[in-house]
Tab-separated table of C-alpha atoms and ligand atoms in Angstrom:
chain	number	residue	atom	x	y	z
A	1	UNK	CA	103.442	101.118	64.114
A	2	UNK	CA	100.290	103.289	64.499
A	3	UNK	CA	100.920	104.929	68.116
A	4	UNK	CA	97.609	106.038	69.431
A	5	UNK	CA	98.727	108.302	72.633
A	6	UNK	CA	95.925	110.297	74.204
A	7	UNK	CA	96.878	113.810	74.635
A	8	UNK	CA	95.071	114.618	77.596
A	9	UNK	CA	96.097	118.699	77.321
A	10	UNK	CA	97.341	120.785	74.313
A	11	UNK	CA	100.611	122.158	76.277
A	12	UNK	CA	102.944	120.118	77.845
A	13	UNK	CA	102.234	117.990	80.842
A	14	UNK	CA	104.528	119.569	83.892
A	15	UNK	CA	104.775	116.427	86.610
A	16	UNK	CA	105.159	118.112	90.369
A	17	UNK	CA	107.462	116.803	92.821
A	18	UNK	CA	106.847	119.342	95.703
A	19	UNK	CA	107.806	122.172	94.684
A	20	UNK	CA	109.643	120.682	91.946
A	21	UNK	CA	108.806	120.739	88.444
A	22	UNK	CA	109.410	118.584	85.889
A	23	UNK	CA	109.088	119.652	82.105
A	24	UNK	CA	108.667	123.286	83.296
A	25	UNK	CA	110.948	126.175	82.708
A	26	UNK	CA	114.382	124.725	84.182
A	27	UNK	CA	116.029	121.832	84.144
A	28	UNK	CA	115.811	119.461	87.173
A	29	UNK	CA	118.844	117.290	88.284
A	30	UNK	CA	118.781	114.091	90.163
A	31	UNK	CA	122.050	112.759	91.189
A	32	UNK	CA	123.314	110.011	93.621
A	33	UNK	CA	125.271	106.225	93.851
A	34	UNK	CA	124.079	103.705	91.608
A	35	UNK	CA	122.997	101.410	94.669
A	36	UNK	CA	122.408	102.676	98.450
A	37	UNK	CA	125.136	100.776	100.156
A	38	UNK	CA	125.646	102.233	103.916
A	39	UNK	CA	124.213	105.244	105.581
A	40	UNK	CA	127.555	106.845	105.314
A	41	UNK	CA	127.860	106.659	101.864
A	42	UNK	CA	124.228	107.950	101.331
A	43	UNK	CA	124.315	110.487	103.916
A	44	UNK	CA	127.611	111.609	102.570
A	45	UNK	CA	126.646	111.356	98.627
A	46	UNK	CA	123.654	113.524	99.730
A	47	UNK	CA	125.374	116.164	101.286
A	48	UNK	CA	127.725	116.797	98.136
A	49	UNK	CA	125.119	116.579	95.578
A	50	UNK	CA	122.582	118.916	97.296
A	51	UNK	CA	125.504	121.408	97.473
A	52	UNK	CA	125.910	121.478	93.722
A	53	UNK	CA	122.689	121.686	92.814
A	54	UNK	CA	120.961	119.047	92.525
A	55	UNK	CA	117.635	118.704	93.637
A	56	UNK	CA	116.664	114.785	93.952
A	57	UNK	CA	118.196	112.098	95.344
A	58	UNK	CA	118.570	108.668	93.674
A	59	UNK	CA	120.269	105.719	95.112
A	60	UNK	CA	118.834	101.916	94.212
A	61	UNK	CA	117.613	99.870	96.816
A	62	UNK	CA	116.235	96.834	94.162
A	63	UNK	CA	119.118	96.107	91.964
A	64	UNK	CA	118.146	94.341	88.803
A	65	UNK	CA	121.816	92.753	88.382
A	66	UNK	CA	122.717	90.947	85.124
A	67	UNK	CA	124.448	88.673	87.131
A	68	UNK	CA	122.747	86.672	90.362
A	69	UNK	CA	125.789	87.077	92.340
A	70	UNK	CA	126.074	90.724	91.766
A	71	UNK	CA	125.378	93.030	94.645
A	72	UNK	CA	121.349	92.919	94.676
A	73	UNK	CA	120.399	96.048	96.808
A	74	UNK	CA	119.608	96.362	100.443
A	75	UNK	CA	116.311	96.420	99.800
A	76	UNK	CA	114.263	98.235	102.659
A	77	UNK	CA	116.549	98.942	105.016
A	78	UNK	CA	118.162	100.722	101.806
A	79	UNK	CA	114.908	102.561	100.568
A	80	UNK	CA	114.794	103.854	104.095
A	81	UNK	CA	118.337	105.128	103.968
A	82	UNK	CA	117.709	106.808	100.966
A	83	UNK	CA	114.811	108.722	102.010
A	84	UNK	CA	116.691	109.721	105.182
A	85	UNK	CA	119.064	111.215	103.722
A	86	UNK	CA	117.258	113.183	101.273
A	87	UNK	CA	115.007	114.770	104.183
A	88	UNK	CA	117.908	115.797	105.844
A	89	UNK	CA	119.038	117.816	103.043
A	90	UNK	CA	115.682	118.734	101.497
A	91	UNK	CA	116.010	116.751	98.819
A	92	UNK	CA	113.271	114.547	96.645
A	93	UNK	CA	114.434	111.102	96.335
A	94	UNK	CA	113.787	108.499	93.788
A	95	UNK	CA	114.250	104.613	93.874
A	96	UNK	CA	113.983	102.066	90.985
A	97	UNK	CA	111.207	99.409	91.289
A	98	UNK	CA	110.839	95.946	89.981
A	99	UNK	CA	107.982	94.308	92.144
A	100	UNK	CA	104.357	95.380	92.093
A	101	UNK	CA	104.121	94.202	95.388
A	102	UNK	CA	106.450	96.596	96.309
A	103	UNK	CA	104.147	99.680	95.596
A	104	UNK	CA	102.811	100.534	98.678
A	105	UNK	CA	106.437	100.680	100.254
A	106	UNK	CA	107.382	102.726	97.851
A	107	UNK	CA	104.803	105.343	98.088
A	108	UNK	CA	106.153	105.651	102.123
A	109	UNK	CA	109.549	106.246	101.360
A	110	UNK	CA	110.095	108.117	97.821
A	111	UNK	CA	108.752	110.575	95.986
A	112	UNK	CA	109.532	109.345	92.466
A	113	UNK	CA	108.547	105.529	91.602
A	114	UNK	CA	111.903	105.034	89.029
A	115	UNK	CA	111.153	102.021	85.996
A	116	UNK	CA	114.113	100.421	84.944
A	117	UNK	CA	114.946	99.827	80.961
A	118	UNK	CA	114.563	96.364	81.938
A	119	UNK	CA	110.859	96.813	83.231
A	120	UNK	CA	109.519	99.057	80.465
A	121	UNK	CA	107.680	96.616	79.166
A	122	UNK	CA	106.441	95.114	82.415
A	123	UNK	CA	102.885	95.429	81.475
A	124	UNK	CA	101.911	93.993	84.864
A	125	UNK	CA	103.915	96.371	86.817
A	126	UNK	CA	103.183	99.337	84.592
A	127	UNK	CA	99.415	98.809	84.947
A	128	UNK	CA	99.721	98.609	88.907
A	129	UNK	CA	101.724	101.999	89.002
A	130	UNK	CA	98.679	103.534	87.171
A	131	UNK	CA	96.955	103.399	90.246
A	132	UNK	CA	100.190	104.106	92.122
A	133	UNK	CA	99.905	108.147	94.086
A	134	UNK	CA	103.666	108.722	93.128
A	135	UNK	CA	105.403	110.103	90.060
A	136	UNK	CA	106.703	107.358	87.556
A	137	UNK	CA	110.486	108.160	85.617
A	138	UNK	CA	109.579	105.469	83.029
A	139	UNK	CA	113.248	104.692	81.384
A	140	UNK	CA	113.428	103.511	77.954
A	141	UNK	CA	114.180	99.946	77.065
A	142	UNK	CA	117.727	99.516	75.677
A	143	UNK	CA	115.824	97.575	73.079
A	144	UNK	CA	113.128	99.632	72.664
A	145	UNK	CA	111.771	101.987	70.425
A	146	UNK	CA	110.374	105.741	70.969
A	147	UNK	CA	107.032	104.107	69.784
A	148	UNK	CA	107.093	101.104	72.295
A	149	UNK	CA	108.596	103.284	75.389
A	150	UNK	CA	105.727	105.921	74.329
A	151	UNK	CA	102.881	103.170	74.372
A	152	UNK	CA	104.880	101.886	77.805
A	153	UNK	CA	104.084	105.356	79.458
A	154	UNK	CA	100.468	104.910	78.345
A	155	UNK	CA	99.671	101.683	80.257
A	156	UNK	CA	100.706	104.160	83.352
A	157	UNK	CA	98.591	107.184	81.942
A	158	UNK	CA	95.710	104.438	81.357
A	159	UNK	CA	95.793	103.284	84.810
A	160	UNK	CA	95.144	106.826	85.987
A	161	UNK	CA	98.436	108.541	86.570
A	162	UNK	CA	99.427	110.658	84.534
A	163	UNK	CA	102.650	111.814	86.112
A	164	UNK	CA	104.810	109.972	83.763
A	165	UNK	CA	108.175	111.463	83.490
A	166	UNK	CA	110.484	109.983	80.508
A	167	UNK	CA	114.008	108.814	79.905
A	168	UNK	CA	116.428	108.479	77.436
A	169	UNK	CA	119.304	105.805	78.585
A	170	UNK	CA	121.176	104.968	75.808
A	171	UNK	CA	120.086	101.790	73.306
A	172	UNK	CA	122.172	98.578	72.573
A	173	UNK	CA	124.090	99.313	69.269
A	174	UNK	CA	126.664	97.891	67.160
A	175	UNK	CA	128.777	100.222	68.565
A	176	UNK	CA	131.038	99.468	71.719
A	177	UNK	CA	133.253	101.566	72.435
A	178	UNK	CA	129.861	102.946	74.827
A	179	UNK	CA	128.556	100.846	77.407
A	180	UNK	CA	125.045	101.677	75.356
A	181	UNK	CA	124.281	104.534	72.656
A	182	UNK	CA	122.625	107.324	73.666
A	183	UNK	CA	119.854	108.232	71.107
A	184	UNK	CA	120.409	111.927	71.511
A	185	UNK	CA	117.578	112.329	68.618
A	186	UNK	CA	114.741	110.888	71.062
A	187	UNK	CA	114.456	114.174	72.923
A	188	UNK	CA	113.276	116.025	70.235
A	189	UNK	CA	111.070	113.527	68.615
A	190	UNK	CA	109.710	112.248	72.060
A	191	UNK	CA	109.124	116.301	72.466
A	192	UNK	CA	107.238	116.144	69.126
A	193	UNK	CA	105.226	113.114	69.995
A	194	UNK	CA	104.062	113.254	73.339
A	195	UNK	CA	103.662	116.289	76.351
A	196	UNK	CA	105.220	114.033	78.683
A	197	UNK	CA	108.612	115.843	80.287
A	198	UNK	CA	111.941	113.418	79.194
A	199	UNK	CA	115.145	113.947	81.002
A	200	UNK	CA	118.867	111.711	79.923
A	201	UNK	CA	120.647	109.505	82.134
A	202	UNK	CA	124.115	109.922	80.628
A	203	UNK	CA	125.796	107.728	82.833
A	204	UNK	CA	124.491	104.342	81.880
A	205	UNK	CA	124.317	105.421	78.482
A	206	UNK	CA	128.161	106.034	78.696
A	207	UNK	CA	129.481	103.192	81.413
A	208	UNK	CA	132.236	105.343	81.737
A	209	UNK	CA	132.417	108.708	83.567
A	210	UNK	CA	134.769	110.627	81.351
A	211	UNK	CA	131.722	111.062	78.843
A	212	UNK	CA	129.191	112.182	80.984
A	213	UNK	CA	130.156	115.715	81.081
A	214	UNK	CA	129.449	115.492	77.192
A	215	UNK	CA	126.548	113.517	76.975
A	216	UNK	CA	125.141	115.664	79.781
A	217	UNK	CA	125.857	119.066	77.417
A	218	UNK	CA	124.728	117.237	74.380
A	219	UNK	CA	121.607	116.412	76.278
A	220	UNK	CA	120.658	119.436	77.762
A	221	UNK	CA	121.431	121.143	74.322
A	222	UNK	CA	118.854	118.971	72.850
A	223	UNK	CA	115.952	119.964	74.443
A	224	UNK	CA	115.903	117.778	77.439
A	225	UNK	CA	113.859	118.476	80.953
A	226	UNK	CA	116.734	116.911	83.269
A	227	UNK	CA	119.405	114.526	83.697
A	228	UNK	CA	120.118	111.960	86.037
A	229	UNK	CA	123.809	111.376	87.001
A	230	UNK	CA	125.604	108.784	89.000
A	231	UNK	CA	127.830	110.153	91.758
A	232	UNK	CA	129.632	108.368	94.298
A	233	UNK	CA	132.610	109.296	96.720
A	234	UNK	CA	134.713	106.151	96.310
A	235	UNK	CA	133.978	105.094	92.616
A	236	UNK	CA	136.250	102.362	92.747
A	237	UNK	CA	134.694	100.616	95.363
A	238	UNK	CA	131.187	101.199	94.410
A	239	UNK	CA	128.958	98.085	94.661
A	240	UNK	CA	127.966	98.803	91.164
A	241	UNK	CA	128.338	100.748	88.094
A	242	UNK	CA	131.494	102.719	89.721
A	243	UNK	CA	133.013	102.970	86.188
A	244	UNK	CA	130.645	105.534	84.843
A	245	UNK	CA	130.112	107.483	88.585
A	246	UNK	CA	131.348	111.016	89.217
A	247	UNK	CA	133.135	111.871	92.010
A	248	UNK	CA	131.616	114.807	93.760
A	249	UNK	CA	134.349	117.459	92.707
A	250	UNK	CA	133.311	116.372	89.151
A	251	UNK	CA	129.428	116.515	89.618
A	252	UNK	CA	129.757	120.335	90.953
A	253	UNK	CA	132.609	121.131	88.149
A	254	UNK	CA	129.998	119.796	85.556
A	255	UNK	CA	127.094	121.493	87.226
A	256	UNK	CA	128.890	124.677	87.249
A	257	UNK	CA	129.488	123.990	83.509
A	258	UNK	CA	125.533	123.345	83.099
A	259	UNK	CA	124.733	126.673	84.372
A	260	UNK	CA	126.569	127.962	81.714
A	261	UNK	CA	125.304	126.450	78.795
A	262	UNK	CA	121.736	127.091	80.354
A	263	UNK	CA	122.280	130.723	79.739
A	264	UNK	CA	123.672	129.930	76.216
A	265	UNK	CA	120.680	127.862	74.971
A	266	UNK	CA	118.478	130.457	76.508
A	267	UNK	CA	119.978	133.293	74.409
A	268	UNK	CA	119.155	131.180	71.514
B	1	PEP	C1	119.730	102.546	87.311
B	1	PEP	O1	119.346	103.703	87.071
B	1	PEP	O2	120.273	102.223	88.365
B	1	PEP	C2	119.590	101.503	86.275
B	1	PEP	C3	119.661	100.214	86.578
B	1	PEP	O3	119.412	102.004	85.044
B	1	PEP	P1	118.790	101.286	83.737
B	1	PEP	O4	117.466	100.733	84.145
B	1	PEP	O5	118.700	102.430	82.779
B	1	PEP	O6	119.773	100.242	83.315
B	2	MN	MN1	123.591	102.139	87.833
């Protein structure tokens, strides 16, 4: 496929978040639950990742569920949780949408407008967050190519904004012993093709949590502008995706370990 992009600059595009930003010198970290469940567990999940670093908040408020009878998200009430919690620490926060109705909502309560692999090729919904005044983290389709998730952040860029941050999730595979692959080679080529700043999610990419320290390493090793980890107090009674969640001890323990690979690559 012939992928016209439209470099708009001949550097790299740097997307601000505050004071924040993303595909600039250092590596940004977003951590938080899967789902915003309670304002205990958000306040609390808050609290431990802004101690270890991190500097963005994520917790879902619009679960996409494959199942119907899954947990679906507390919707509002949970955005406004979310963004409660991150003030109160200083954090960013960032919340995965699925409605374009939903935009304007959105833009009052987080700072980052998060696509789901699911949505990336929600044309509709892509479109409408072109005229959106928040940052976009665009996630790749597990069925996707670079060359389609590329074209995907376009129909943002198109619309008019052009703070389109990317990210690798992890693809659907043959291979299983992964909840999805995690195409560790799309950092560098996304790096090659486009200006836009792509961080990993390790943690959906692995659906299990004992390989996100690696896949986090790996990741950063490769080239990539950030991560975004799942962390949760009580993993095993997470409404979802407790499986691949950190506890906090082992979100600061791999943060700690982060820091030192930092000054590793940057010796290279
Ligand atoms: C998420 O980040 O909560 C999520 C649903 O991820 P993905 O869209 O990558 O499956
Ligand atoms: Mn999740």
């Amino acid at each position: 496929m012939n992928v016209d992009i439209h470099r708009r600059s001949s550097g790299r595009n740097v997307v601000r978040v505050g004071d924040l930003a993303f595909g600039g010198h250092d590596p940004l970290f977003i951590a938080g639950p899967c789902s915003v469940e309670s304002k205990t567990q958000i306040d609390a999940i808050a609290a431990h990742v802004k101690k270890a670093g991190a500097q963005v908040l994520r917790g879902g408020a619009f679960k996409p569920r494959s199942s119907p009878y899954s947990f679906q998200g507390l919707n509002e009430p949970g955005l406004k949780l979310l963004s409660a919690a991150a003030q109160r620490e200083g954090l960013a926060c960032i919340s995965e949408i699925v409605d374009k109705g939903d935009i304007p909502l959105f833009e009052r309560h987080v700072d980052i407008i998060q696509v789901g692999a699911r949505n990336m090729q929600n044309y509709d919904l892509l479109k409408a967050l072109g005229k959106a005044k928040k940052p976009v983290l665009l996630k790749r389709g597990f069925a996707n190519t670079v060359d389609e998730w590329l074209l995907s952040a376009e129909y943002v860029i198109a619309g008019g904004n052009e703070n389109v941050i990317l990210c690798e999730r992890g693809i659907r595979t043959f291979a299983s012993t992964s909840r999805f692959t995690l195409d560790i080679a799309s950092v560098p080529i996304v790096k090659t093709k486009s200006p836009l700043p792509v961080i990993v999610d390790p943690s959906h990419a692995a659906g299990r949590y004992d390989l996100v320290r690696p896949l986090s390493m790996a990741a950063l090793a490769a080239g990539a502008d950030g991560l975004i980890v799942e962390v949760h107090t009580d993993p095993a009674s997470a409404e979802s995706d407790g499986a691949q969640s950190l506890k906090p001890e082992k979100f600061a323990a791999l943060m700690r370990d982060l820091k030192t690979l930092r000054r590793c690559i940057e010796g290279l």
